Amino acid sequence: MKLSQILTSTLLTCEVGAISRASLVSWIHNTVSKANIPGVLAIAAEKSRELATETLPQATVQSAKWVAANRGTTAAGGAAVAGLVLVVAPASVVAPGLAAVGFGADGIIAGVFALSSPSFLNASQVNTVSVQASSAAVAQSSIGPIVSPSLFATLQSAGAGGYGVATVYPAVQVMGGAITSFAGASVAWVKSKPGPKA
């Protein structure tokens, strides 16, 4: 079924206010029949091919040359982006970081769990390493009783989404702000130096 037929059958079943159905159907039919859809798609395909085969490779080469010539600015820019991530979205870094060391959403991650990866020599063979406990579990077993306002209790609470979030997230945001400020100052310092920009 053609698009004009679908639109015509849809319009015949609905109310159209002040415009007569016949004139509206005629307008839609004329508009759709005049549209050069295959021609538009051919132009879009040509522009996409040009973008993928010419423009993007040239931009990639130019970007790589600029990065090679401006290593200090590139590193500072990367640090600034990392700092901004810490400022804007601390949970995107803190939650996985706390979980990685053993402060999970349900408390301290303890017990034996296996880390497995496929063997590089034989894809059907899987190498498994048993990890006895997380860093947080080992620390907790050596500390003894945990007092509420301690660093360990605050990290445990932050990992579980409790009161520690109000302490840990702002601390990470301050670190992110410091990283971003230092990166900005580094870029300004590099740009103020005469000679080649490294």
mmCIF file of N, CA and C in Angstrom, residues 83-157:
data_model
loop_
_atom_site.group_PDB
_atom_site.id
_atom_site.type_symbol
_atom_site.label_atom_id
_atom_site.label_comp_id
_atom_site.label_asym_id
_atom_site.label_seq_id
_atom_site.Cartn_x
_atom_site.Cartn_y
_atom_site.Cartn_z
ATOM 1 N N GLY A 83 38.083 15.633 35.669
ATOM 2 C CA GLY A 83 37.681 16.436 36.815
ATOM 3 C C GLY A 83 36.235 16.883 36.728
ATOM 4 N N LEU A 84 35.803 17.270 35.531
ATOM 5 C CA LEU A 84 34.410 17.675 35.351
ATOM 6 C C LEU A 84 33.454 16.518 35.600
ATOM 7 N N VAL A 85 33.839 15.317 35.197
ATOM 8 C CA VAL A 85 33.002 14.142 35.472
ATOM 9 C C VAL A 85 32.857 13.956 36.977
ATOM 10 N N LEU A 86 33.948 14.131 37.718
ATOM 11 C CA LEU A 86 33.882 14.001 39.171
ATOM 12 C C LEU A 86 32.986 15.071 39.791
ATOM 13 N N VAL A 87 33.001 16.268 39.233
ATOM 14 C CA VAL A 87 32.182 17.353 39.769
ATOM 15 C C VAL A 87 30.710 17.145 39.428
ATOM 16 N N VAL A 88 30.422 16.833 38.175
ATOM 17 C CA VAL A 88 29.043 16.763 37.701
ATOM 18 C C VAL A 88 28.348 15.463 38.104
ATOM 19 N N ALA A 89 29.062 14.348 38.026
ATOM 20 C CA ALA A 89 28.444 13.044 38.293
ATOM 21 C C ALA A 89 29.342 12.196 39.194
ATOM 22 N N PRO A 90 29.486 12.563 40.452
ATOM 23 C CA PRO A 90 30.378 11.800 41.324
ATOM 24 C C PRO A 90 29.947 10.349 41.502
ATOM 25 N N ALA A 91 28.665 10.069 41.418
ATOM 26 C CA ALA A 91 28.185 8.692 41.593
ATOM 27 C C ALA A 91 28.705 7.766 40.506
ATOM 28 N N SER A 92 28.975 8.316 39.306
ATOM 29 C CA SER A 92 29.459 7.475 38.208
ATOM 30 C C SER A 92 30.854 6.940 38.479
ATOM 31 N N VAL A 93 31.572 7.563 39.401
ATOM 32 C CA VAL A 93 32.923 7.114 39.745
ATOM 33 C C VAL A 93 32.950 6.488 41.136
ATOM 34 N N VAL A 94 32.255 7.104 42.080
ATOM 35 C CA VAL A 94 32.329 6.667 43.475
ATOM 36 C C VAL A 94 31.683 5.297 43.670
ATOM 37 N N ALA A 95 30.470 5.102 43.173
ATOM 38 C CA ALA A 95 29.772 3.835 43.408
ATOM 39 C C ALA A 95 30.554 2.638 42.861
ATOM 40 N N PRO A 96 31.016 2.670 41.601
ATOM 41 C CA PRO A 96 31.816 1.530 41.127
ATOM 42 C C PRO A 96 33.147 1.396 41.866
ATOM 43 N N GLY A 97 33.742 2.532 42.248
ATOM 44 C CA GLY A 97 35.014 2.482 42.971
ATOM 45 C C GLY A 97 34.863 1.850 44.337
ATOM 46 N N LEU A 98 33.816 2.257 45.052
ATOM 47 C CA LEU A 98 33.579 1.653 46.364
ATOM 48 C C LEU A 98 33.253 0.167 46.246
ATOM 49 N N ALA A 99 32.456 -0.182 45.254
ATOM 50 C CA ALA A 99 32.118 -1.598 45.055
ATOM 51 C C ALA A 99 33.359 -2.410 44.693
ATOM 52 N N ALA A 100 34.272 -1.826 43.948
ATOM 53 C CA ALA A 100 35.489 -2.546 43.542
ATOM 54 C C ALA A 100 36.370 -2.900 44.731
ATOM 55 N N VAL A 101 36.368 -2.049 45.764
ATOM 56 C CA VAL A 101 37.187 -2.366 46.937
ATOM 57 C C VAL A 101 36.403 -3.083 48.023
ATOM 58 N N GLY A 102 35.102 -3.295 47.795
ATOM 59 C CA GLY A 102 34.337 -4.129 48.719
ATOM 60 C C GLY A 102 33.241 -3.451 49.492
ATOM 61 N N PHE A 103 32.960 -2.168 49.230
ATOM 62 C CA PHE A 103 31.857 -1.484 49.896
ATOM 63 C C PHE A 103 30.652 -1.532 48.972
ATOM 64 N N GLY A 104 29.866 -2.596 49.075
ATOM 65 C CA GLY A 104 28.759 -2.812 48.152
ATOM 66 C C GLY A 104 27.458 -2.218 48.629
ATOM 67 N N ALA A 105 26.430 -2.320 47.810
ATOM 68 C CA ALA A 105 25.114 -1.783 48.124
ATOM 69 C C ALA A 105 24.468 -2.516 49.295
ATOM 70 N N ASP A 106 24.846 -3.770 49.518
ATOM 71 C CA ASP A 106 24.286 -4.550 50.634
ATOM 72 C C ASP A 106 25.248 -4.637 51.806
ATOM 73 N N GLY A 107 26.269 -3.817 51.838
ATOM 74 C CA GLY A 107 27.249 -3.855 52.922
ATOM 75 C C GLY A 107 28.593 -4.328 52.388
ATOM 76 N N ILE A 108 29.428 -4.813 53.305
ATOM 77 C CA ILE A 108 30.765 -5.268 52.932
ATOM 78 C C ILE A 108 30.657 -6.529 52.080
ATOM 79 N N ILE A 109 31.387 -6.521 50.975
ATOM 80 C CA ILE A 109 31.408 -7.682 50.083
ATOM 81 C C ILE A 109 32.448 -8.649 50.636
ATOM 82 N N ALA A 110 31.997 -9.833 51.047
ATOM 83 C CA ALA A 110 32.900 -10.815 51.634
ATOM 84 C C ALA A 110 32.674 -12.160 50.965
ATOM 85 N N GLY A 111 33.398 -13.165 51.405
ATOM 86 C CA GLY A 111 33.213 -14.503 50.878
ATOM 87 C C GLY A 111 34.078 -14.759 49.670
ATOM 88 N N VAL A 112 33.942 -15.939 49.154
ATOM 89 C CA VAL A 112 34.747 -16.363 48.010
ATOM 90 C C VAL A 112 33.945 -16.135 46.739
ATOM 91 N N PHE A 113 34.560 -15.505 45.790
ATOM 92 C CA PHE A 113 33.939 -15.382 44.472
ATOM 93 C C PHE A 113 35.016 -15.606 43.430
ATOM 94 N N ALA A 114 34.603 -16.038 42.267
ATOM 95 C CA ALA A 114 35.551 -16.417 41.223
ATOM 96 C C ALA A 114 35.586 -15.369 40.127
ATOM 97 N N LEU A 115 36.784 -15.067 39.688
ATOM 98 C CA LEU A 115 36.983 -14.221 38.521
ATOM 99 C C LEU A 115 37.440 -15.141 37.408
ATOM 100 N N SER A 116 36.744 -15.129 36.298
ATOM 101 C CA SER A 116 37.129 -16.033 35.213
ATOM 102 C C SER A 116 37.308 -15.256 33.927
ATOM 103 N N SER A 117 38.190 -15.782 33.089
ATOM 104 C CA SER A 117 38.428 -15.190 31.779
ATOM 105 C C SER A 117 38.801 -16.306 30.826
ATOM 106 N N PRO A 118 38.468 -16.156 29.539
ATOM 107 C CA PRO A 118 38.849 -17.180 28.580
ATOM 108 C C PRO A 118 40.363 -17.220 28.400
ATOM 109 N N SER A 119 40.870 -18.405 28.179
ATOM 110 C CA SER A 119 42.304 -18.568 27.953
ATOM 111 C C SER A 119 42.661 -17.995 26.592
ATOM 112 N N PHE A 120 43.826 -17.364 26.498
ATOM 113 C CA PHE A 120 44.244 -16.797 25.221
ATOM 114 C C PHE A 120 44.693 -17.884 24.256
ATOM 115 N N LEU A 121 45.144 -18.992 24.782
ATOM 116 C CA LEU A 121 45.637 -20.063 23.925
ATOM 117 C C LEU A 121 44.522 -20.992 23.458
ATOM 118 N N ASN A 122 43.548 -21.221 24.308
ATOM 119 C CA ASN A 122 42.480 -22.147 23.980
ATOM 120 C C ASN A 122 41.159 -21.495 24.367
ATOM 121 N N ALA A 123 40.352 -21.104 23.389
ATOM 122 C CA ALA A 123 39.123 -20.357 23.642
ATOM 123 C C ALA A 123 38.109 -21.165 24.442
ATOM 124 N N SER A 124 38.136 -22.498 24.374
ATOM 125 C CA SER A 124 37.174 -23.310 25.101
ATOM 126 C C SER A 124 37.575 -23.481 26.569
ATOM 127 N N GLN A 125 38.816 -23.174 26.904
ATOM 128 C CA GLN A 125 39.298 -23.304 28.278
ATOM 129 C C GLN A 125 39.098 -21.973 29.003
ATOM 130 N N VAL A 126 38.628 -22.026 30.240
ATOM 131 C CA VAL A 126 38.412 -20.826 31.033
ATOM 132 C C VAL A 126 39.321 -20.876 32.249
ATOM 133 N N ASN A 127 40.090 -19.811 32.463
ATOM 134 C CA ASN A 127 40.949 -19.711 33.635
ATOM 135 C C ASN A 127 40.157 -19.062 34.759
ATOM 136 N N THR A 128 40.152 -19.679 35.934
ATOM 137 C CA THR A 128 39.406 -19.160 37.067
ATOM 138 C C THR A 128 40.349 -18.910 38.231
ATOM 139 N N VAL A 129 40.189 -17.743 38.854
ATOM 140 C CA VAL A 129 40.973 -17.378 40.024
ATOM 141 C C VAL A 129 39.987 -17.112 41.151
ATOM 142 N N SER A 130 40.173 -17.746 42.293
ATOM 143 C CA SER A 130 39.299 -17.522 43.438
ATOM 144 C C SER A 130 39.861 -16.400 44.291
ATOM 145 N N VAL A 131 39.000 -15.434 44.610
ATOM 146 C CA VAL A 131 39.383 -14.335 45.474
ATOM 147 C C VAL A 131 38.718 -14.588 46.823
ATOM 148 N N GLN A 132 39.520 -14.627 47.881
ATOM 149 C CA GLN A 132 38.997 -14.998 49.187
ATOM 150 C C GLN A 132 38.105 -13.929 49.805
ATOM 151 N N ALA A 133 38.452 -12.672 49.687
ATOM 152 C CA ALA A 133 37.644 -11.617 50.276
ATOM 153 C C ALA A 133 38.025 -10.284 49.639
ATOM 154 N N SER A 134 37.152 -9.317 49.783
ATOM 155 C CA SER A 134 37.444 -7.995 49.237
ATOM 156 C C SER A 134 38.391 -7.248 50.169
ATOM 157 N N SER A 135 38.940 -6.157 49.681
ATOM 158 C CA SER A 135 39.828 -5.319 50.498
ATOM 159 C C SER A 135 39.096 -4.800 51.731
ATOM 160 N N ALA A 136 37.838 -4.425 51.561
ATOM 161 C CA ALA A 136 37.063 -3.925 52.698
ATOM 162 C C ALA A 136 36.844 -5.019 53.732
ATOM 163 N N ALA A 137 36.602 -6.259 53.300
ATOM 164 C CA ALA A 137 36.400 -7.363 54.238
ATOM 165 C C ALA A 137 37.676 -7.666 55.005
ATOM 166 N N VAL A 138 38.811 -7.634 54.325
ATOM 167 C CA VAL A 138 40.096 -7.866 54.993
ATOM 168 C C VAL A 138 40.356 -6.755 56.008
ATOM 169 N N ALA A 139 40.103 -5.498 55.613
ATOM 170 C CA ALA A 139 40.319 -4.372 56.529
ATOM 171 C C ALA A 139 39.397 -4.468 57.740
ATOM 172 N N GLN A 140 38.140 -4.812 57.494
ATOM 173 C CA GLN A 140 37.189 -4.913 58.599
ATOM 174 C C GLN A 140 37.585 -6.020 59.571
ATOM 175 N N SER A 141 38.083 -7.132 59.056
ATOM 176 C CA SER A 141 38.476 -8.226 59.946
ATOM 177 C C SER A 141 39.695 -7.856 60.777
ATOM 178 N N SER A 142 40.539 -6.973 60.283
ATOM 179 C CA SER A 142 41.717 -6.586 61.050
ATOM 180 C C SER A 142 41.447 -5.407 61.985
ATOM 181 N N ILE A 143 40.430 -4.596 61.712
ATOM 182 C CA ILE A 143 40.124 -3.433 62.539
ATOM 183 C C ILE A 143 39.377 -3.838 63.805
ATOM 184 N N GLY A 144 38.414 -4.712 63.648
ATOM 185 C CA GLY A 144 37.568 -5.062 64.793
ATOM 186 C C GLY A 144 36.275 -4.287 64.721
ATOM 187 N N PRO A 145 35.705 -3.934 65.881
ATOM 188 C CA PRO A 145 34.432 -3.203 65.882
ATOM 189 C C PRO A 145 34.560 -1.844 65.183
ATOM 190 N N ILE A 146 33.552 -1.515 64.404
ATOM 191 C CA ILE A 146 33.559 -0.272 63.625
ATOM 192 C C ILE A 146 32.688 0.758 64.341
ATOM 193 N N VAL A 147 33.243 1.935 64.584
ATOM 194 C CA VAL A 147 32.521 3.026 65.229
ATOM 195 C C VAL A 147 31.887 3.888 64.143
ATOM 196 N N SER A 148 30.699 4.399 64.397
ATOM 197 C CA SER A 148 29.903 5.075 63.387
ATOM 198 C C SER A 148 30.557 6.247 62.672
ATOM 199 N N PRO A 149 31.166 7.228 63.300
ATOM 200 C CA PRO A 149 31.678 8.332 62.486
ATOM 201 C C PRO A 149 33.062 8.076 61.881
ATOM 202 N N SER A 150 33.549 6.853 61.917
ATOM 203 C CA SER A 150 34.888 6.568 61.386
ATOM 204 C C SER A 150 34.882 6.587 59.857
ATOM 205 N N LEU A 151 36.065 6.663 59.273
ATOM 206 C CA LEU A 151 36.203 6.659 57.824
ATOM 207 C C LEU A 151 35.642 5.369 57.229
ATOM 208 N N PHE A 152 35.946 4.240 57.859
ATOM 209 C CA PHE A 152 35.472 2.952 57.365
ATOM 210 C C PHE A 152 33.944 2.901 57.357
ATOM 211 N N ALA A 153 33.314 3.349 58.447
ATOM 212 C CA ALA A 153 31.850 3.341 58.533
ATOM 213 C C ALA A 153 31.234 4.285 57.506
ATOM 214 N N THR A 154 31.876 5.426 57.279
ATOM 215 C CA THR A 154 31.370 6.386 56.304
ATOM 216 C C THR A 154 31.448 5.813 54.886
ATOM 217 N N LEU A 155 32.562 5.146 54.554
ATOM 218 C CA LEU A 155 32.695 4.518 53.233
ATOM 219 C C LEU A 155 31.696 3.381 53.072
ATOM 220 N N GLN A 156 31.499 2.599 54.135
ATOM 221 C CA GLN A 156 30.524 1.507 54.079
ATOM 222 C C GLN A 156 29.124 2.068 53.849
ATOM 223 N N SER A 157 28.797 3.154 54.542
ATOM 224 C CA SER A 157 27.494 3.780 54.384
ATOM 225 C C SER A 157 27.330 4.356 52.977
#
